XYZ file of N, CA and C in Angstrom:
618
model
N 119.830 155.891 89.257
C 120.042 156.562 90.457
C 119.612 155.663 91.575
N 118.829 154.774 91.405
C 118.451 153.565 92.413
C 119.129 152.398 92.522
N 120.349 152.506 91.974
C 121.378 151.179 91.953
C 122.700 151.598 92.676
N 122.779 150.632 93.638
C 123.979 150.742 94.674
C 125.010 149.615 93.996
N 126.087 150.030 93.450
C 127.000 148.990 93.099
C 127.928 149.007 94.165
N 127.876 147.784 94.816
C 128.698 147.310 95.917
C 130.111 146.523 95.429
N 130.997 147.056 94.802
C 132.238 146.299 94.157
C 132.838 145.805 95.404
N 133.187 146.512 96.326
C 133.954 146.251 97.452
C 133.462 144.958 98.051
N 132.138 144.891 97.963
C 131.878 143.717 99.047
C 132.317 142.438 98.641
N 132.789 141.633 99.517
C 133.375 140.248 98.997
C 133.564 139.277 100.274
N 133.647 137.986 100.114
C 133.634 137.007 101.159
C 135.055 136.553 100.887
N 135.472 135.831 102.113
C 136.819 135.271 101.916
C 136.682 134.197 100.620
N 138.170 134.157 100.126
C 137.949 133.217 98.838
C 137.567 131.780 99.055
N 137.875 131.319 100.408
C 137.581 130.140 100.726
C 135.846 129.781 100.724
N 135.039 130.805 101.411
C 133.777 131.008 101.268
C 133.262 131.121 99.822
N 133.712 131.931 99.144
C 133.426 132.044 97.715
C 133.432 130.872 96.887
N 134.531 130.016 97.097
C 134.640 128.852 96.460
C 133.564 127.756 97.116
N 133.152 127.723 98.454
C 132.195 126.914 98.965
C 131.027 127.340 98.474
N 130.429 128.566 98.355
C 129.310 128.743 97.511
C 129.211 128.258 96.304
N 130.153 128.332 95.682
C 130.208 127.719 94.153
C 130.027 126.160 94.129
N 130.948 125.606 95.061
C 130.829 124.410 95.276
C 129.374 123.920 95.412
N 128.758 124.359 96.618
C 127.465 124.364 96.900
C 126.444 124.109 95.827
N 126.660 125.222 95.145
C 125.647 125.348 93.875
C 125.829 124.306 92.956
N 126.971 123.934 92.597
C 127.196 122.918 91.678
C 126.757 121.483 92.101
N 126.765 121.451 93.451
C 126.327 120.112 94.158
C 124.825 119.844 94.129
N 124.126 121.006 93.873
C 122.581 121.402 93.717
C 122.231 121.331 92.261
N 123.055 120.778 91.451
C 122.556 121.060 89.839
C 121.397 120.242 89.525
N 120.899 119.292 90.185
C 119.684 118.579 89.873
C 118.585 119.249 90.524
N 118.863 120.314 91.168
C 117.711 121.021 91.944
C 117.372 122.325 91.097
N 118.160 122.784 89.961
C 118.081 123.668 89.344
C 116.867 123.455 88.055
N 116.014 124.392 87.860
C 114.975 123.809 87.011
C 114.704 125.228 85.896
N 114.064 125.237 84.887
C 113.827 126.135 84.140
C 113.013 127.173 84.948
N 113.580 128.305 84.933
C 113.238 129.528 85.540
C 111.768 129.919 84.991
N 110.772 130.326 85.812
C 109.420 130.869 85.558
C 109.215 132.458 85.866
N 108.256 132.810 85.502
C 107.816 134.234 85.432
C 106.209 134.000 86.225
N 105.669 134.898 86.548
C 104.476 135.117 87.300
C 103.319 134.236 86.272
N 103.542 134.749 85.152
C 102.470 133.790 83.882
C 102.894 132.353 83.688
N 104.069 131.898 84.212
C 104.460 130.721 83.861
C 105.876 130.655 83.315
N 106.113 129.750 82.294
C 107.240 129.406 81.442
C 107.147 130.428 80.279
N 108.052 130.948 79.810
C 108.452 131.696 78.628
C 109.739 131.975 78.264
N 110.260 130.855 77.576
C 111.912 130.975 77.243
C 112.224 131.885 76.490
N 111.301 132.635 75.657
C 111.779 133.721 74.903
C 112.022 134.905 75.739
N 111.551 135.199 77.095
C 111.717 136.312 77.860
C 112.580 135.773 78.893
N 112.511 134.746 79.359
C 113.534 134.389 80.427
C 113.891 132.821 80.205
N 115.346 132.557 79.968
C 115.591 131.348 79.558
C 116.841 130.547 80.451
N 116.937 131.092 81.447
C 118.010 130.602 82.493
C 117.243 129.369 83.289
N 118.264 128.810 84.293
C 117.842 128.073 85.156
C 117.959 128.809 86.641
N 116.924 128.233 87.477
C 116.941 128.806 88.767
C 116.927 127.635 90.024
N 117.062 128.159 90.970
C 117.016 127.024 92.252
C 116.615 127.841 93.632
N 115.624 127.448 94.385
C 115.352 128.300 95.480
C 115.449 127.689 96.834
N 116.812 128.138 97.165
C 117.579 127.615 98.618
C 116.609 127.614 99.613
N 115.721 128.531 99.890
C 114.828 128.700 100.982
C 113.873 127.461 101.251
N 113.433 126.851 99.746
C 112.941 125.708 100.078
C 113.628 124.265 100.184
N 114.828 124.303 99.654
C 115.559 123.262 99.959
C 116.073 123.015 101.221
N 116.502 124.100 101.770
C 117.019 124.201 103.160
C 115.899 124.727 104.242
N 114.785 124.616 103.919
C 113.861 124.655 104.998
C 113.763 124.110 106.333
N 113.999 124.959 107.194
C 114.139 124.546 108.774
C 115.715 123.721 108.820
N 116.507 124.008 107.911
C 117.711 123.799 108.089
C 118.829 124.615 107.329
N 118.509 126.067 107.598
C 119.295 127.197 106.805
C 120.872 126.950 107.383
N 120.969 126.513 108.326
C 122.601 126.620 108.900
C 123.287 125.702 108.241
N 122.847 124.845 107.563
C 123.433 123.746 106.706
C 123.907 124.223 105.394
N 123.240 125.373 105.005
C 123.585 126.004 103.674
C 124.816 127.025 103.863
N 126.000 127.129 103.216
C 127.013 127.947 103.297
C 126.487 129.225 102.890
N 125.877 129.316 101.655
C 125.467 130.461 101.065
C 124.147 131.216 102.134
N 123.326 130.444 102.458
C 122.329 131.045 103.490
C 122.854 131.734 104.816
N 123.714 130.764 105.197
C 124.631 131.132 106.482
C 125.142 132.539 106.053
N 125.634 132.722 105.027
C 126.653 134.053 104.673
C 125.421 135.362 104.558
N 124.432 135.122 103.862
C 123.523 136.025 103.664
C 122.957 136.507 105.065
N 122.287 135.439 105.734
C 121.862 135.965 107.020
C 122.854 136.588 107.891
N 124.088 136.413 108.036
C 125.091 136.798 108.798
C 125.561 138.399 108.213
N 125.414 138.331 106.843
C 125.566 139.801 106.263
C 124.597 140.810 106.640
N 123.331 140.163 106.611
C 122.243 141.078 106.794
C 122.064 141.536 108.164
N 122.500 140.579 109.049
C 122.103 140.781 110.479
C 123.350 141.353 111.507
N 124.393 140.937 110.937
C 125.756 141.188 111.784
C 126.923 142.234 111.060
N 126.721 142.393 109.816
C 127.981 143.212 108.997
C 127.569 144.576 109.304
N 128.182 145.056 110.118
C 127.829 146.738 110.376
C 128.031 147.815 109.185
N 129.250 147.446 108.634
C 129.670 148.073 107.509
C 128.640 148.082 106.317
N 128.133 146.738 106.101
C 127.057 146.565 105.040
C 125.923 147.227 105.460
N 125.249 147.167 106.575
C 124.360 147.755 107.216
C 124.154 149.226 106.897
N 125.528 149.803 107.196
C 125.643 151.221 107.287
C 125.706 151.973 105.891
N 126.259 151.122 105.052
C 126.491 151.637 103.749
C 125.099 151.482 103.005
N 124.142 150.390 103.130
C 123.054 150.223 102.518
C 122.096 151.398 102.905
N 121.916 151.449 104.256
C 121.075 152.462 104.733
C 121.243 153.830 104.673
N 122.371 154.064 104.284
C 122.836 155.563 103.741
C 122.462 156.156 102.657
N 121.825 155.135 101.571
C 122.045 155.544 100.101
C 120.442 156.148 99.999
N 119.634 156.552 100.786
C 118.423 157.010 100.412
C 117.416 155.828 100.252
N 116.145 156.362 100.162
C 115.107 155.561 100.049
C 114.877 154.797 98.733
N 114.736 153.650 98.677
C 114.178 152.714 100.003
C 115.164 152.025 100.470
N 116.568 152.305 100.159
C 117.511 151.743 100.926
C 117.608 151.942 102.677
N 117.100 153.052 103.111
C 116.965 153.534 104.185
C 116.096 152.479 105.074
N 115.254 151.659 104.434
C 114.398 150.868 105.352
C 115.039 149.600 105.514
N 116.334 149.239 105.106
C 116.808 147.936 105.182
C 117.026 147.750 106.761
N 117.085 148.669 107.454
C 117.541 148.246 108.766
C 116.415 147.733 109.595
N 115.138 148.012 108.871
C 113.969 147.463 109.713
C 112.954 146.556 108.943
N 113.810 145.936 107.668
C 113.095 144.790 107.112
C 113.328 143.599 107.949
N 112.448 142.673 107.682
C 112.100 141.613 108.492
C 111.906 140.235 107.730
N 112.183 140.400 106.475
C 112.239 139.354 105.598
C 113.100 139.261 104.267
N 113.420 137.996 103.959
C 114.300 137.939 102.785
C 114.147 136.575 102.199
N 113.900 136.293 100.983
C 114.054 135.204 100.198
C 115.287 135.077 99.273
N 115.764 133.810 98.856
C 116.835 133.596 98.011
C 116.568 132.612 97.081
N 116.953 133.124 95.881
C 117.012 132.150 94.582
C 118.517 132.240 93.960
N 118.911 130.970 93.440
C 119.999 131.269 92.877
C 119.825 131.113 91.279
N 120.370 131.601 90.485
C 120.292 131.549 88.989
C 121.477 131.089 88.560
N 121.550 130.360 87.159
C 122.599 129.856 86.450
C 122.149 130.118 84.964
N 123.094 130.849 84.494
C 122.891 131.212 82.999
C 124.001 130.646 82.264
N 124.011 130.320 81.055
C 125.020 130.077 80.089
C 125.205 128.895 79.589
N 124.291 127.722 79.713
C 124.407 126.437 78.972
C 124.174 126.575 77.409
N 123.338 127.515 77.176
C 123.294 127.838 75.709
C 123.315 129.358 75.568
N 122.199 129.988 74.905
C 122.272 131.488 74.822
C 121.109 131.896 75.592
N 121.471 132.064 77.028
C 120.364 132.355 77.994
C 120.327 133.751 78.380
N 119.144 134.338 78.766
C 118.965 135.773 79.058
C 117.606 136.086 79.884
N 117.436 137.304 80.399
C 116.321 137.605 81.035
C 116.075 139.193 80.424
N 114.920 139.253 79.721
C 114.604 140.494 79.333
C 114.266 141.619 80.392
N 113.971 142.684 80.218
C 113.643 143.936 81.123
C 112.426 143.489 81.946
N 112.675 143.683 83.216
C 111.522 143.294 84.089
C 112.006 143.858 85.504
N 110.891 143.746 86.432
C 111.112 144.423 87.767
C 110.870 143.248 88.704
N 111.252 143.508 89.897
C 111.206 142.410 90.695
C 109.982 142.445 91.686
N 109.631 143.589 91.925
C 108.495 144.114 92.890
C 107.120 144.108 92.228
N 106.132 143.482 92.324
C 104.978 143.496 91.500
C 103.884 143.683 92.552
N 104.070 144.616 93.335
C 103.086 144.862 94.545
C 103.521 144.091 95.783
N 102.822 144.768 96.727
C 103.346 144.362 98.277
C 104.638 144.965 98.469
N 105.092 144.419 99.768
C 106.331 145.066 100.158
C 107.129 143.850 100.677
N 107.148 142.734 100.391
C 108.133 141.703 100.507
C 109.347 141.714 99.775
N 109.368 142.672 98.614
C 110.538 142.993 98.025
C 110.569 144.491 97.499
N 111.325 144.950 98.310
C 111.624 146.268 98.279
C 112.992 146.579 97.796
N 113.909 145.875 98.152
C 115.483 145.888 97.690
C 115.569 144.386 96.944
N 116.686 144.414 96.005
C 117.220 143.396 95.381
C 118.691 143.372 95.713
N 119.146 142.232 96.144
C 120.570 142.069 96.368
C 120.996 140.859 95.538
N 122.174 141.145 94.713
C 122.403 140.367 93.703
C 124.072 140.059 94.039
N 124.220 138.829 94.192
C 125.877 138.463 94.233
C 126.256 137.518 93.227
N 127.392 137.756 92.738
C 127.800 136.812 91.597
C 129.131 135.988 92.131
N 129.074 134.773 91.536
C 130.050 133.859 91.861
C 130.125 132.960 90.597
N 131.498 132.630 90.235
C 131.657 131.687 89.188
C 133.121 131.098 89.111
N 133.295 130.341 88.135
C 134.630 129.823 88.104
C 135.671 130.649 87.532
N 136.808 130.871 87.868
C 137.797 131.804 87.525
C 139.154 131.091 87.066
N 139.415 131.353 85.745
C 139.052 132.548 84.760
C 137.914 131.991 84.460
N 136.986 133.387 84.092
C 135.628 133.239 83.594
C 135.624 132.412 82.549
N 134.599 131.662 82.240
C 134.426 130.757 81.199
C 133.188 130.819 80.343
N 132.413 131.852 80.750
C 131.275 132.475 79.812
C 131.425 133.585 79.342
N 130.542 133.955 78.410
C 130.563 135.247 77.540
C 129.238 135.952 77.851
N 129.265 137.265 77.832
C 127.956 138.204 78.060
C 127.624 138.005 79.447
N 126.195 138.064 79.658
C 125.807 138.104 81.134
C 125.758 139.279 81.871
N 126.092 140.312 81.388
C 125.914 141.922 81.973
C 124.504 142.116 82.472
N 124.625 142.743 83.454
C 123.106 143.371 84.045
C 123.147 144.679 83.680
N 121.972 144.859 83.231
C 121.546 146.245 82.708
C 120.421 147.125 83.325
N 120.471 148.225 83.581
C 119.252 149.018 84.324
C 118.863 150.048 83.308
N 117.699 150.620 83.388
C 116.995 151.656 82.780
C 116.429 152.305 83.687
N 116.198 153.949 83.474
C 115.364 154.647 83.997
C 113.972 154.785 83.075
N 113.917 154.030 82.087
C 112.504 154.027 81.506
C 111.573 153.043 81.917
N 110.204 153.550 81.706
C 109.230 152.311 81.889
C 109.240 151.276 80.867
N 108.804 150.041 81.094
C 109.014 149.022 80.466
C 107.719 148.287 79.987
N 107.904 147.754 78.642
C 106.645 147.141 78.245
C 107.179 145.840 77.482
N 106.546 144.737 77.925
C 106.986 143.489 77.187
C 108.359 143.179 77.020
N 109.135 143.327 78.196
C 110.418 143.167 78.146
C 111.591 144.052 77.411
N 110.918 145.293 77.186
C 111.771 146.287 76.450
C 111.278 147.808 76.966
N 112.317 148.793 76.970
C 111.851 149.816 77.429
C 110.887 150.710 76.616
N 109.964 151.586 77.135
C 108.803 152.191 76.387
C 109.308 153.464 75.728
N 110.387 154.120 76.433
C 111.103 155.133 75.690
C 112.011 155.009 74.721
N 112.200 156.066 73.665
C 113.158 155.799 72.658
C 114.473 156.301 73.416
N 115.427 155.695 73.109
C 116.962 156.094 73.475
C 116.725 156.243 75.088
N 116.623 155.440 75.730
C 116.411 155.673 77.371
C 117.899 155.721 77.929
N 118.005 156.053 79.072
C 119.186 155.936 79.804
C 119.371 154.366 80.450
N 120.628 153.901 80.120
C 120.871 152.681 80.590
C 122.122 152.552 81.580
N 122.405 151.824 82.325
C 123.422 151.447 83.049
C 123.881 149.793 83.112
N 125.064 149.457 82.533
C 125.537 148.272 82.197
C 126.678 147.820 83.003
N 126.453 146.800 84.175
C 127.535 146.113 84.669
C 127.998 144.908 84.397
N 129.251 144.885 84.319
C 129.764 143.420 83.995
C 130.043 142.632 85.432
N 129.600 141.585 85.533
C 129.803 140.869 86.779
C 130.966 140.526 86.951
N 131.561 140.477 88.156
C 132.748 140.013 88.564
C 132.432 138.901 89.471
N 133.354 138.055 89.868
C 133.070 136.914 90.682
C 133.487 137.731 92.101
N 132.709 137.184 93.139
C 132.458 137.773 94.510
C 132.284 139.173 94.421
N 131.066 139.599 93.832
C 130.793 140.942 93.851
C 129.445 141.092 93.912
N 129.011 142.083 94.544
C 127.259 142.298 94.687
C 127.019 143.605 94.214
N 125.873 143.673 93.723
C 124.838 144.888 93.329
C 123.714 144.966 94.224
N 123.106 145.946 94.587
C 121.933 146.200 95.297
C 121.340 147.257 94.689
N 120.013 147.093 94.513
C 119.080 148.157 93.794
C 117.655 147.937 94.426
N 116.880 149.229 94.084
C 115.514 149.319 94.448
C 114.713 148.257 93.600
N 113.831 147.429 94.110
C 113.454 146.221 93.197
C 112.467 146.766 92.287
N 112.034 148.071 92.144
C 111.034 148.673 91.122
C 111.885 148.780 89.850
N 113.360 149.052 90.079
C 114.103 149.288 88.784
C 113.972 148.220 87.658
N 113.856 148.621 86.612
C 113.643 147.884 85.346
C 115.205 147.378 85.089
N 115.405 146.116 84.921
C 116.856 145.477 84.558
C 116.743 144.458 83.875
N 117.692 143.971 83.181
C 117.833 142.923 82.428
C 119.214 142.080 82.409
N 119.146 140.699 82.004
C 120.500 139.968 81.821
C 120.630 139.750 80.441
N 121.814 140.331 80.026
C 122.290 140.129 78.557
C 122.390 138.540 78.289
N 122.341 138.362 77.000
C 122.553 137.076 76.541
C 124.081 136.427 76.964
N 123.875 135.342 77.482
C 124.924 134.546 78.324
C 125.244 133.243 77.805
N 126.751 132.956 77.399
C 126.901 131.604 76.601
C 128.093 131.090 77.397
N 127.958 129.624 77.674
C 129.072 128.983 78.245
C 129.114 127.574 77.815
N 129.959 126.829 78.123
C 130.113 125.226 77.621
C 129.284 124.220 78.569
N 128.986 124.789 79.677
C 128.328 123.900 80.848
C 127.606 124.627 81.765
N 126.812 124.043 82.470
C 126.349 124.385 83.554
C 127.291 124.955 84.658
N 128.318 124.215 84.953
C 129.411 124.423 85.746
C 130.157 125.473 85.587
N 130.410 125.749 84.330
C 131.160 126.916 83.617
C 130.029 128.210 83.752
N 129.152 128.173 83.977
C 128.175 129.345 83.651
C 128.213 130.483 84.831
N 127.408 131.409 84.567
C 127.298 132.838 85.521
C 126.288 132.194 86.310
N 126.710 132.195 87.880
C 125.657 132.108 88.892
C 125.730 133.343 89.324
N 124.332 133.568 90.013
C 123.868 134.680 90.804
C 123.098 134.346 91.824
N 123.272 134.870 92.909
C 122.426 134.951 94.027
C 121.417 136.247 94.003
N 120.042 135.963 94.061
C 119.125 136.899 93.927
C 118.302 136.869 95.413
N 118.506 137.642 96.114
C 117.885 137.754 97.473
C 117.116 139.047 97.401
N 115.753 138.863 97.787
C 114.891 139.972 97.714
C 114.588 140.295 99.242
N 114.495 141.389 99.568
C 114.731 141.965 100.958
C 113.404 142.740 101.072
N 112.515 142.524 102.283
C 111.508 143.509 102.423
C 110.765 143.200 103.857
N 109.432 143.293 103.814
C 108.686 143.270 105.166
C 107.483 141.994 104.796
N 107.401 141.214 105.879
C 106.595 139.977 105.780
C 105.419 140.502 106.849
């Protein structure tokens, strides 16, 4: 109930292609993704890249960061839809901070077990995920799944919990409460370029 599936949200195909080309050009900047406790590839095995660090003081040179900044500040339809969905989405209009990470899944059998994005504080109250990848799709798996169960060590604590699984589509977004437990299913592809890319932007207060 705390997940907003914004399937209608998309950017022009030219921009979508440019976002993908930008990510592929930054291949050498992608590293093994970490957790708060450090590396644990049995829990999270994908690659990630922090655009805010790469484009520090030059955000306007990034196609992706430009689109995100414009969407959050100037797209009236997006702002109205998000803020009408109930708490904490109603806080979107007053947020003053967001950070962006791009993830790549699929070089091998890569996944991310159940976790929550918000671990205290208010820098992450909403999570915005945007998917982009080569079409036709050249990877398998990669669904994002949500649960209403508490979680422990990457799995639901309740037996037979309710879940919601969404299959990513290119040029599609999902927005959810950052306290919602979610996972990324095992993802396989032949290469980095053919993998499942996702923008993870955390929205909150600084």
